[in-house]
Coordinates of C-alpha atoms in Angstrom, one line a residue:
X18 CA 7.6 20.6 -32.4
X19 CA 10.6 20.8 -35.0
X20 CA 10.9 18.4 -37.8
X21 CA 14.3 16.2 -37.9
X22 CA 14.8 13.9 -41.0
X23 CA 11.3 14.3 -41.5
X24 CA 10.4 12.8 -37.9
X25 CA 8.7 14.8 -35.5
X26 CA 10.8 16.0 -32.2
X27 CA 9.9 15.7 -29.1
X28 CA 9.7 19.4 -27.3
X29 CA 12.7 19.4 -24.7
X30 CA 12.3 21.7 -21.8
X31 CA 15.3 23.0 -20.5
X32 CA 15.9 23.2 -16.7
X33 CA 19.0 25.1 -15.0
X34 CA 20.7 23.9 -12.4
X35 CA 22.1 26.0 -9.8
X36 CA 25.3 25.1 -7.9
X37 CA 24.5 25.4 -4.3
X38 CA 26.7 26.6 -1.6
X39 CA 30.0 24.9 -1.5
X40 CA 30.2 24.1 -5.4
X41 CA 29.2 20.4 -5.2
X42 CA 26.8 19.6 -7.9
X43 CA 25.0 17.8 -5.7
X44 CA 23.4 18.1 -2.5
X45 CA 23.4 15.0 -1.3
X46 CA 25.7 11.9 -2.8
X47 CA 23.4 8.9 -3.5
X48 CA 24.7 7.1 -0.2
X49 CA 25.0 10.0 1.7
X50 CA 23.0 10.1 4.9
X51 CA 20.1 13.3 5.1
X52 CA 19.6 14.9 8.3
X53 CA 16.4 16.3 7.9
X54 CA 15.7 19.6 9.3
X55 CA 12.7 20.4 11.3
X56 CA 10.2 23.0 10.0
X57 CA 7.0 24.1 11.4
X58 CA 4.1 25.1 9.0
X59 CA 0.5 24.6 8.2
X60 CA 1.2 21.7 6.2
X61 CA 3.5 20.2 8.1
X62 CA 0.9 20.6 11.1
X63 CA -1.9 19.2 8.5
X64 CA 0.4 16.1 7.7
X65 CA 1.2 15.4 11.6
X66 CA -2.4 15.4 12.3
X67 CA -3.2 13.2 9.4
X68 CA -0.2 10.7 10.7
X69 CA -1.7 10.5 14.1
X70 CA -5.3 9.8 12.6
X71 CA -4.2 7.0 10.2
X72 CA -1.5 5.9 13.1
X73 CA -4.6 5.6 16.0
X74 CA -6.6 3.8 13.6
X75 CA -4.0 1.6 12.7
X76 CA -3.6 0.8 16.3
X77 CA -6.9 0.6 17.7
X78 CA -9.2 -0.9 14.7
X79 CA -8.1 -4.5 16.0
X80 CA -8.8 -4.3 19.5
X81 CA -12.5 -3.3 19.0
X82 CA -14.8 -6.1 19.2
X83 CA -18.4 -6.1 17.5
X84 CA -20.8 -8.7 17.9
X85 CA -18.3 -10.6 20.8
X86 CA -15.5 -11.0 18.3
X87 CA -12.5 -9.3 16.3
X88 CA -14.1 -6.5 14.2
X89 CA -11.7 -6.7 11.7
X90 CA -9.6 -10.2 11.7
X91 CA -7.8 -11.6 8.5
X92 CA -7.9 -15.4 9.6
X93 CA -5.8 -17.3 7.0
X94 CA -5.7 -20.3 8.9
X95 CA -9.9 -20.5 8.7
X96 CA -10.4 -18.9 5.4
X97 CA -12.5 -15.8 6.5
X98 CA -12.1 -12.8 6.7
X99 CA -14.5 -10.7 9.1
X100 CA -15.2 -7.4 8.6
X101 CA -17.3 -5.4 10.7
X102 CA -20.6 -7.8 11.0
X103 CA -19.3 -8.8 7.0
X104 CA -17.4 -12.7 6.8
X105 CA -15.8 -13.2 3.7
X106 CA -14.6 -16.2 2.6
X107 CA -12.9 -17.9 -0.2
X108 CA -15.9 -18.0 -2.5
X109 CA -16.5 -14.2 -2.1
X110 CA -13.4 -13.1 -3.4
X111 CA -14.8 -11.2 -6.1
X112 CA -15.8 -8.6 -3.6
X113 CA -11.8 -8.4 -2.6
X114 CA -11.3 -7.8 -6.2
X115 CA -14.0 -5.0 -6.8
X116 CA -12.2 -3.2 -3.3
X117 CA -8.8 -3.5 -4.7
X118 CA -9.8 -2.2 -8.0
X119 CA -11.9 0.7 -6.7
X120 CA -8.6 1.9 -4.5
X121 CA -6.5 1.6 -7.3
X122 CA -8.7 3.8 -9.8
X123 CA -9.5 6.2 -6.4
X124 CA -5.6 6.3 -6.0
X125 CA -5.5 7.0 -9.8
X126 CA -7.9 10.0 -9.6
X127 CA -6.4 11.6 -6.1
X128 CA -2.8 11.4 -8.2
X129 CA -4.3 13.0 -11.3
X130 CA -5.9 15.7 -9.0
X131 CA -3.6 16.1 -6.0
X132 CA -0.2 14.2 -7.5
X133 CA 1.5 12.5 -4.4
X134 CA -0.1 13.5 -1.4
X135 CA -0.7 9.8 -0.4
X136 CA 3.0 9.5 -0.6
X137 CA 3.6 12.7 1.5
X138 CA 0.2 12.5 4.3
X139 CA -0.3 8.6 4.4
X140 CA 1.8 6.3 3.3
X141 CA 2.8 4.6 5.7
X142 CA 6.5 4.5 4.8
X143 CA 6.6 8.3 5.7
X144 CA 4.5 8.2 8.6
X145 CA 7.0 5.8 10.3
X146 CA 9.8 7.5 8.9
X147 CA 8.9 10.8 10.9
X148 CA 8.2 9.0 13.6
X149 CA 11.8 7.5 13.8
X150 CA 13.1 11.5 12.9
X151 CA 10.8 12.5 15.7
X152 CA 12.8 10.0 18.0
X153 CA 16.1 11.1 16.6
X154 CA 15.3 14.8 17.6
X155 CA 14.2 14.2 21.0
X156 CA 17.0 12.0 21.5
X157 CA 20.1 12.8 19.0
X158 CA 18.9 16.4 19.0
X159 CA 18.3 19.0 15.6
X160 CA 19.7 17.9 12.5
X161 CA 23.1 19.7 13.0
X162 CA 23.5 18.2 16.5
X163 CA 22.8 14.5 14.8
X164 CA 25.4 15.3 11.8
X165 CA 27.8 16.4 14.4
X166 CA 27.4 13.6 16.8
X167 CA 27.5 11.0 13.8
X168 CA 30.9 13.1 12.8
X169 CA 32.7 12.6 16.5
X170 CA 34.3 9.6 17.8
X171 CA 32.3 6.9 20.3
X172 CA 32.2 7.6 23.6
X173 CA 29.4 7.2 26.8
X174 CA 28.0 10.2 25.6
X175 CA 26.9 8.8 22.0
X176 CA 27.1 5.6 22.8
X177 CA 24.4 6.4 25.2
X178 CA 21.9 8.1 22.7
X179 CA 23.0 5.8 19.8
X180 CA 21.7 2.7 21.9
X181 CA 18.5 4.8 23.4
X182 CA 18.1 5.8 20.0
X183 CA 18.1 2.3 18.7
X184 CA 16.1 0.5 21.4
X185 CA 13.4 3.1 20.9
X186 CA 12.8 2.1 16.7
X187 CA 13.3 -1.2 17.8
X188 CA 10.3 -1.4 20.7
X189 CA 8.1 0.8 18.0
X190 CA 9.0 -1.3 15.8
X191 CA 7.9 -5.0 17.6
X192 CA 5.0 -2.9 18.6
X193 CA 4.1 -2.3 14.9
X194 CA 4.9 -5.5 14.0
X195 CA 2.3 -7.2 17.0
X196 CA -0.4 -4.7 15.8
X197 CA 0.0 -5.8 12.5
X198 CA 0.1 -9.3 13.2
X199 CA -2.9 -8.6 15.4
X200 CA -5.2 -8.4 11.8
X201 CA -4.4 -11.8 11.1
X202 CA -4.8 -13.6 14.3
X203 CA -6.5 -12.6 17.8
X204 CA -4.7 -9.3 18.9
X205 CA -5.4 -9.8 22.5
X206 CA -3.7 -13.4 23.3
X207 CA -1.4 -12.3 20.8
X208 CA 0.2 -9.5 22.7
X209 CA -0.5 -11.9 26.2
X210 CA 1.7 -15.0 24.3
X211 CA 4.0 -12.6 23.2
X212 CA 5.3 -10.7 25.9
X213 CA 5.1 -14.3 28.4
X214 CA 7.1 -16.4 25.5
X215 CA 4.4 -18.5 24.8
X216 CA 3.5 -17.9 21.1
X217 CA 3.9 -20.0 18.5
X218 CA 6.9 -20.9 16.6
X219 CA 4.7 -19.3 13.5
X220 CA 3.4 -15.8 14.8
X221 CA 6.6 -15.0 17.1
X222 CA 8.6 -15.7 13.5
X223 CA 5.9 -13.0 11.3
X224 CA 6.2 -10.1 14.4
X225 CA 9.9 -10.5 14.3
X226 CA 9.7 -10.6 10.4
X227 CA 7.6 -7.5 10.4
X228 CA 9.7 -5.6 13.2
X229 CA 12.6 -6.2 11.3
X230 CA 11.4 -4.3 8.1
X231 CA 9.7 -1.8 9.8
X232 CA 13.0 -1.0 11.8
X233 CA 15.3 -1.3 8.4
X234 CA 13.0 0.8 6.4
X235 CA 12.1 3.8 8.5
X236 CA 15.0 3.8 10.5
X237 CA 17.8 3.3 7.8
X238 CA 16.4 2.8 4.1
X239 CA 13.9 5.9 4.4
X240 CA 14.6 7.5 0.9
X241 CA 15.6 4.4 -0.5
X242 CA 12.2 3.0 -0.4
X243 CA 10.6 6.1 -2.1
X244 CA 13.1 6.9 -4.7
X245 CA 14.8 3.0 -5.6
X246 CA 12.0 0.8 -4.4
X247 CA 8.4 2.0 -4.6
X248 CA 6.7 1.1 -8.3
X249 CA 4.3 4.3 -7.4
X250 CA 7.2 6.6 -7.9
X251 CA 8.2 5.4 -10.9
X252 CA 4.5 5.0 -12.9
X253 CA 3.4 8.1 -10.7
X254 CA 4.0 10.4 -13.6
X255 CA 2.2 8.5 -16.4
X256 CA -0.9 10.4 -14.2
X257 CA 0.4 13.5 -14.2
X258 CA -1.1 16.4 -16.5
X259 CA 0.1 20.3 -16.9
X260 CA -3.4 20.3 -14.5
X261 CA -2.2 18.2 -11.6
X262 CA -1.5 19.9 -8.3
X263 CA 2.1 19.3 -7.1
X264 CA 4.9 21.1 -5.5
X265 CA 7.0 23.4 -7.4
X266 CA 9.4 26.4 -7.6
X267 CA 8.1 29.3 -9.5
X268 CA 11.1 30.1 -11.4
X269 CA 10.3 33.3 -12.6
X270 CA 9.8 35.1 -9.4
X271 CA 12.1 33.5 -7.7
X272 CA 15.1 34.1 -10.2
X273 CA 17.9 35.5 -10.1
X274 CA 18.9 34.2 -6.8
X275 CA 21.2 35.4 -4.6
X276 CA 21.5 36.7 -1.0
X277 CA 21.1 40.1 0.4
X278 CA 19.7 41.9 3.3
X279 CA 16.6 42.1 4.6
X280 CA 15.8 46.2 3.8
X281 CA 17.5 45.9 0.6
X282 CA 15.2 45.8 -3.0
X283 CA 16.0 42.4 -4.9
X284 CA 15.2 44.9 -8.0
X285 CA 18.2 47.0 -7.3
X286 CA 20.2 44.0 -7.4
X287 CA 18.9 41.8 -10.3
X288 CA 17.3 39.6 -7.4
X289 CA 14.5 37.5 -7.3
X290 CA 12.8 36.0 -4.0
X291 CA 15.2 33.4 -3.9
X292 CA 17.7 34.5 -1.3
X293 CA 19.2 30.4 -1.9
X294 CA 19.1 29.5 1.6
X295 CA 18.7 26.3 1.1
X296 CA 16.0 25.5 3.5
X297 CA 14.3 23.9 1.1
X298 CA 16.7 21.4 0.8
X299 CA 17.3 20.6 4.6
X300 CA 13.8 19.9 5.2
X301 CA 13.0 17.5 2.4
X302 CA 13.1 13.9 3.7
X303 CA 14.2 12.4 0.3
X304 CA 17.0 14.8 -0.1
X305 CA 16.1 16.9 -3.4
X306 CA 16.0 20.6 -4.3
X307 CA 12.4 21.6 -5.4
X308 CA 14.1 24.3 -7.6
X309 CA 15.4 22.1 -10.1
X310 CA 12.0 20.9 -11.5
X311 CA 9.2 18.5 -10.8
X312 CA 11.3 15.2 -9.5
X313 CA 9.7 12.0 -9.4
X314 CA 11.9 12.0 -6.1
X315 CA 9.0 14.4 -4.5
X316 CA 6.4 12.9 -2.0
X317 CA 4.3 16.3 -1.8
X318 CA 4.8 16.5 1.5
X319 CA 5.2 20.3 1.2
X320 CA 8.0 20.7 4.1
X321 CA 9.7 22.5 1.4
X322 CA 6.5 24.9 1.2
X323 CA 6.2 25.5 5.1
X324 CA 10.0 26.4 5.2
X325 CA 10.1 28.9 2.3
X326 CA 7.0 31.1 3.7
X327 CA 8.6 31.4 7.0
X328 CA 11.5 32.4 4.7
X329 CA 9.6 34.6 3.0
X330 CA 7.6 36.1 5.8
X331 CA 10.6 36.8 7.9
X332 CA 12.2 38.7 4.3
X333 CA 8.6 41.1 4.0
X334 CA 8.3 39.3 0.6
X335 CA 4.7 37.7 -0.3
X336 CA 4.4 33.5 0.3
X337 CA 4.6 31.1 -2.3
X338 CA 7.4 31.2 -4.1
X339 CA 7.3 27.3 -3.3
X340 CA 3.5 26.1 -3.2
X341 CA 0.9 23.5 -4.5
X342 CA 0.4 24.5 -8.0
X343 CA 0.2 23.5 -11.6
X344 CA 2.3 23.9 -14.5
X345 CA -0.4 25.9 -16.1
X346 CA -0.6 28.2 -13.4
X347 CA 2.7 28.8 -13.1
X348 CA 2.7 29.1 -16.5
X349 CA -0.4 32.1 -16.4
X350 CA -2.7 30.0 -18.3
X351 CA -6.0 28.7 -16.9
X352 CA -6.2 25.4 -14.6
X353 CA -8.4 23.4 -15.8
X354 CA -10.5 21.4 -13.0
X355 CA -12.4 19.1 -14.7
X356 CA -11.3 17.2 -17.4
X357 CA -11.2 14.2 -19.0
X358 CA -8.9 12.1 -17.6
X359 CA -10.2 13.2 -14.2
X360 CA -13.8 12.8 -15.2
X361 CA -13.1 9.4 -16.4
X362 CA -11.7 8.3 -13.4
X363 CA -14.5 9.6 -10.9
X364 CA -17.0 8.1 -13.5
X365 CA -15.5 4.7 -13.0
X366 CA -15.0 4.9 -9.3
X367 CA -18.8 5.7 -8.7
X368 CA -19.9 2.8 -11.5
X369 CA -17.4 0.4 -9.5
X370 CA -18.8 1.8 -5.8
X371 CA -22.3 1.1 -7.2
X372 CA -21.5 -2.6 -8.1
X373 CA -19.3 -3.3 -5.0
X374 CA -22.4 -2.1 -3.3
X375 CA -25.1 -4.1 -4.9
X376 CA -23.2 -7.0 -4.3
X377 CA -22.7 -6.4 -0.5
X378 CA -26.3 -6.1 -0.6
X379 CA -27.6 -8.8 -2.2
X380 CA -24.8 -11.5 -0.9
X381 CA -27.0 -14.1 0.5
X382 CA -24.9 -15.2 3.9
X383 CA -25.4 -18.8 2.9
X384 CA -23.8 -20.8 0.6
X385 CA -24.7 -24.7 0.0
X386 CA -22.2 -28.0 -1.5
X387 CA -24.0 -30.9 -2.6
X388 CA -22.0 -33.9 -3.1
X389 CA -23.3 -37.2 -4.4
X390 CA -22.9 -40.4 -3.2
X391 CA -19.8 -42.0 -5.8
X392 CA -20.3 -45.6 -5.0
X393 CA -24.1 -46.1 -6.2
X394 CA -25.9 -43.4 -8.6
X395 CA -28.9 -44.5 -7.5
X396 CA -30.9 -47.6 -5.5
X397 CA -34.3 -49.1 -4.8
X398 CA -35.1 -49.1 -1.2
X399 CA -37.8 -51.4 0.6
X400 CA -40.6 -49.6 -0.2
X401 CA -39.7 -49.9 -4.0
X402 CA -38.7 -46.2 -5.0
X403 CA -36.2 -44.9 -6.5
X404 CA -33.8 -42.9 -3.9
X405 CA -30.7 -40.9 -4.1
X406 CA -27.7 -40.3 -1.0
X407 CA -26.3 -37.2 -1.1
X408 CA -24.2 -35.3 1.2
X409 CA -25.0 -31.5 2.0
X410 CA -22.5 -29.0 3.4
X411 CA -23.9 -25.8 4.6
X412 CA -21.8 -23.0 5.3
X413 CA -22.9 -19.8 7.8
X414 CA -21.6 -17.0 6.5
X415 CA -22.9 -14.6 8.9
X416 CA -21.7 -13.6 12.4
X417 CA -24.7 -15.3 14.0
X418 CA -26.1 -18.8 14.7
X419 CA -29.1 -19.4 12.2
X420 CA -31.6 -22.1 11.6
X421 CA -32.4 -23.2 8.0
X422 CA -35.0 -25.4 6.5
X423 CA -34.1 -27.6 3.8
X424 CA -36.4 -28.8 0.8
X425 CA -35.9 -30.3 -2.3
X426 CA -37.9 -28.8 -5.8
X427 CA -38.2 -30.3 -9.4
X428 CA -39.7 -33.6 -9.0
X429 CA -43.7 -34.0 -7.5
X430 CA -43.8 -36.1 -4.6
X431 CA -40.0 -36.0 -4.3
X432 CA -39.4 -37.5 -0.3
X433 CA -36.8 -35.7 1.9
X434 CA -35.1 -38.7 4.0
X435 CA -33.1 -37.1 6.9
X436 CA -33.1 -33.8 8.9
X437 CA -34.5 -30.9 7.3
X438 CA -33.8 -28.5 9.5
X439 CA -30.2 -27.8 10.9
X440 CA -29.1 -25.5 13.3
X441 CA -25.6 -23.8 12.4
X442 CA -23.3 -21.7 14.1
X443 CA -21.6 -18.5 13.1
X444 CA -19.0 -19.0 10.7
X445 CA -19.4 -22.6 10.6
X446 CA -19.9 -25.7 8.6
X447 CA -23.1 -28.0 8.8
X448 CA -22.6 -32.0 7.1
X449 CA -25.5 -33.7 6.7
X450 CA -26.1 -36.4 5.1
X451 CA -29.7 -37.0 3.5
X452 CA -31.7 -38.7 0.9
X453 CA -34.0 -38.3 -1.3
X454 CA -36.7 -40.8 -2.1
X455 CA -38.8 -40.7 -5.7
X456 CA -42.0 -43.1 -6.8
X457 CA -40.2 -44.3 -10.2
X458 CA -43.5 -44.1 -12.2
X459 CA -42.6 -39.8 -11.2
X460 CA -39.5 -40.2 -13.1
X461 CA -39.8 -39.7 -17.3
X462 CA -36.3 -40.0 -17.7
X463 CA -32.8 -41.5 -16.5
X464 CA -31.8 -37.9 -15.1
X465 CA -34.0 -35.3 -13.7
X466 CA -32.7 -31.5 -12.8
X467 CA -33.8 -30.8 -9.3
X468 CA -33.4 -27.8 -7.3
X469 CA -32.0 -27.8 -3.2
X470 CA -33.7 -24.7 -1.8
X471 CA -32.1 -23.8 2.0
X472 CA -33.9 -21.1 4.0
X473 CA -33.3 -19.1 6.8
X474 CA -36.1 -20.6 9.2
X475 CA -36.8 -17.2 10.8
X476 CA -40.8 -15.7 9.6
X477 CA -40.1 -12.9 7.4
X478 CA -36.8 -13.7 6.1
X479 CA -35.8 -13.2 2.6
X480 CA -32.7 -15.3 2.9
X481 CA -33.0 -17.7 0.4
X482 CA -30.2 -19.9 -1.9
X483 CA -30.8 -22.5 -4.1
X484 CA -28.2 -25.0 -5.8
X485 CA -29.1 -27.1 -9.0
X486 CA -28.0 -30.9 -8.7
X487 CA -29.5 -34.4 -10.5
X488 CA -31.4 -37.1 -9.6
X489 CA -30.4 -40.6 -11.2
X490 CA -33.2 -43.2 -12.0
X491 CA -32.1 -46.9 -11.1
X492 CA -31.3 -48.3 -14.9

């Protein structure tokens, strides 16, 4: 670090940048349209598997029922959420806010460790993107074929795949759009009112809502969303280290580059590995070349990777001149595994797991509202006590129709006047009305603290919750 004006400088690093074939600057223009290129490769085969996987369990996790019901269901309109055998509702919401927490700092951790393999093996903007590029293929054909058909006037013949083509995203894309709809309202009369045109005004307006972003991001944005759109991309970096594991070029063996033939030594002619084939370039979905430098344009997919070793292999010449590495590795110095930043982060996850956790376990799946009568504080009845109306609502927050006995504790021969035991349903609220009946020579002052105590009626239960209220003594 220099000294200018007596300021320290910030250390530039200096990255060339080669004029590919053809002597534009740049590959593609910012509005231009990429053809992606197919490649085959280990991790393009690890990133298709992974696709199908989170794709499956996007599809089937709301068609599977537990307990007689929606295992996973997002009901807005009833203010619970179930979730495997676990309701949540409005008052729990500090659990939603320990589980989005947890996946931020666990996204935090995998970027300082890994860098953006969630943007290249999960997101789901790049699993649907390759979907709609795995239609275009079968359909439009490789990516020359596509570029040339785009290039040619209309006629049957691309009229015919342009409209196959488009009907395919946009049947994915309703289908998407039903699935996802499907978490927030019954999946199975969903689909059923659907497809017979008798859903409501409100869900048919959310799947068409949802279809149409699906269709206009992976089938035309694609890029857009990752490089102009996406926050991640932009604060991605802030988690980056010279220890974090991204794709990159390793500039000094592939340098100088240049083409020759296969037999001939790259030494002889001032050559690196690089013959500047430009694979690398064909096959990245957001349109980049890997050579320049780490890009916050790259989603760690590691097409770029698979193409290069096959260029590589086919050239006798050892793999990896693209890989997953580190700037200190590339750089000869040691990688560093564990450190702080990464410490810090798995430190936190596990104290935040541990907490989410204990407060699964010890949620009681009852909660209790005790409103008081407004019109009269208190009154004497016939048999001259004191007595109290109040009004209970008890909520079932399990997935299964409980009993509970009621009692009332802080004041000696309190009376309970009503029922005080109520059966309740699953997911359900109980309003009962009851009061509570006090000898006044019990009562020392105007207002006593008393405890409601409701318990789950089944022997050997430790479900217990108990709610603090008054009781008024007639003045």
């Amino acid at each position: 670090m220099k000294e200018l004006g007596g300021k320290s400088a910030i250390p530039v690093k200096n990255v060339e940048i080669h004029q590919p074939k053809g002597g534009s600057q740049e590959h593609y223009k910012p509005r231009d349209q990429i053809y992606v290129r197919k490649v085959t490769g280990f991790y393009q085969q690890l990133r298709q598997k992974m696709n199908f996987v989170f794709l499956f369990m996007f599809a089937a996790i709301p068609w599977v029922n537990f307990n007689g019901q929606q295992a996973v269901l997002f009901d807005i309109g009833e203010q619970r959420f179930n979730i495997w055998g676990l309701t949540l509702w409005p008052q729990d919401l500090t659990l939603l806010a320990w589980l989005f927490i947890l996946s931020a700092f666990l996204l935090f951790f995998v970027t300082t460790f890994l860098g953006r393999v969630w943007c290249g093996y999960m997101c789901p903007q790049t699993v649907w993107t390759f979907i709609f590029i795995w239609f275009e293929e079968k359909i439009e054909g490789t990516a020359n074929q596509r570029k040339k058909l785009d290039a040619q006037k209309m006629d049957a013949t691309k009229l015919r795949k342009k409209a196959l083509k488009h009907f395919c995203w946009l049947f994915f894309s309703v289908l998407t759009a039903l699935t996802f709809v499907g978490y927030f309202t019954p999946v199975r009369q969903l689909f059923i009112d659907f497809f017979t045109l008798e859903t409501s005004l409100m869900a048919a307006g959310f799947v068409w809502f949802f279809a149409f972003c699906t269709y206009g991001n992976a089938g035309w944005m694609r890029e857009i969303m990752c490089l102009h759109m996406c926050p991640y991309a932009r604060f991605q970096s802030a988690m980056f280290d010279k220890d974090t594991l991204t794709v990159s070029y390793d500039y000094n063996r592939g340098e100088n580059r240049g083409a020759r033939g296969r037999k001939q030594d790259p030494k002889a002619l001032g050559l690196g590995d690089c013959i500047d084939c430009n694979l690398c370039v064909q096959v990245c979905p957001t349109g980049i070349d890997i050579r320049n430098g780490l890009q916050y344009e790259c989603i760690n997919c590691g097409a770029c990777v698979d193409a290069c070793n096959g260029v590589m292999e086919r050239m006798n010449y050892e793999p990896g001149l693209i890989r997953y590495t580190t700037e200190h590795e590339l750089k000869g110095k040691k990688v560093h595994i564990l450190r702080g930043k990464l410490v810090g982060y798995a430190t936190l996850m596990i104290i935040m797991t541990s907490l989410l956790g204990y407060e699964i376990a010890t949620r009681v799946p009852v909660s209790m509202d005790i409103i008081r009568d407004r019109n009269e504080l208190a009154r004497e009845n016939f048999n001259g006590e004191v007595e109290n109306v109040y009004t209970l609502k008890i909520l079932n927050k399990s997935q299964q129709d409980n009993t509970y006995r009621l009692s009332v504790e802080g004041i000696d021969g309190a009376k309970w006047i009503g029922e005080s035991e109520v059966f309740v349903k699953a997911a359900s609220v109980y309003t009962l009305p009851i009061s509570i009946a006090v000898d006044p020579y019990e009562l020392k002052d105007y207002m006593t603290d008393i405890t409601f105590v409701v318990e789950l009626a089944e022997q050997d239960s430790d479900v217990r919750l108990a709610h603090d209220s008054r009781f008024f003594k007639k003045r």
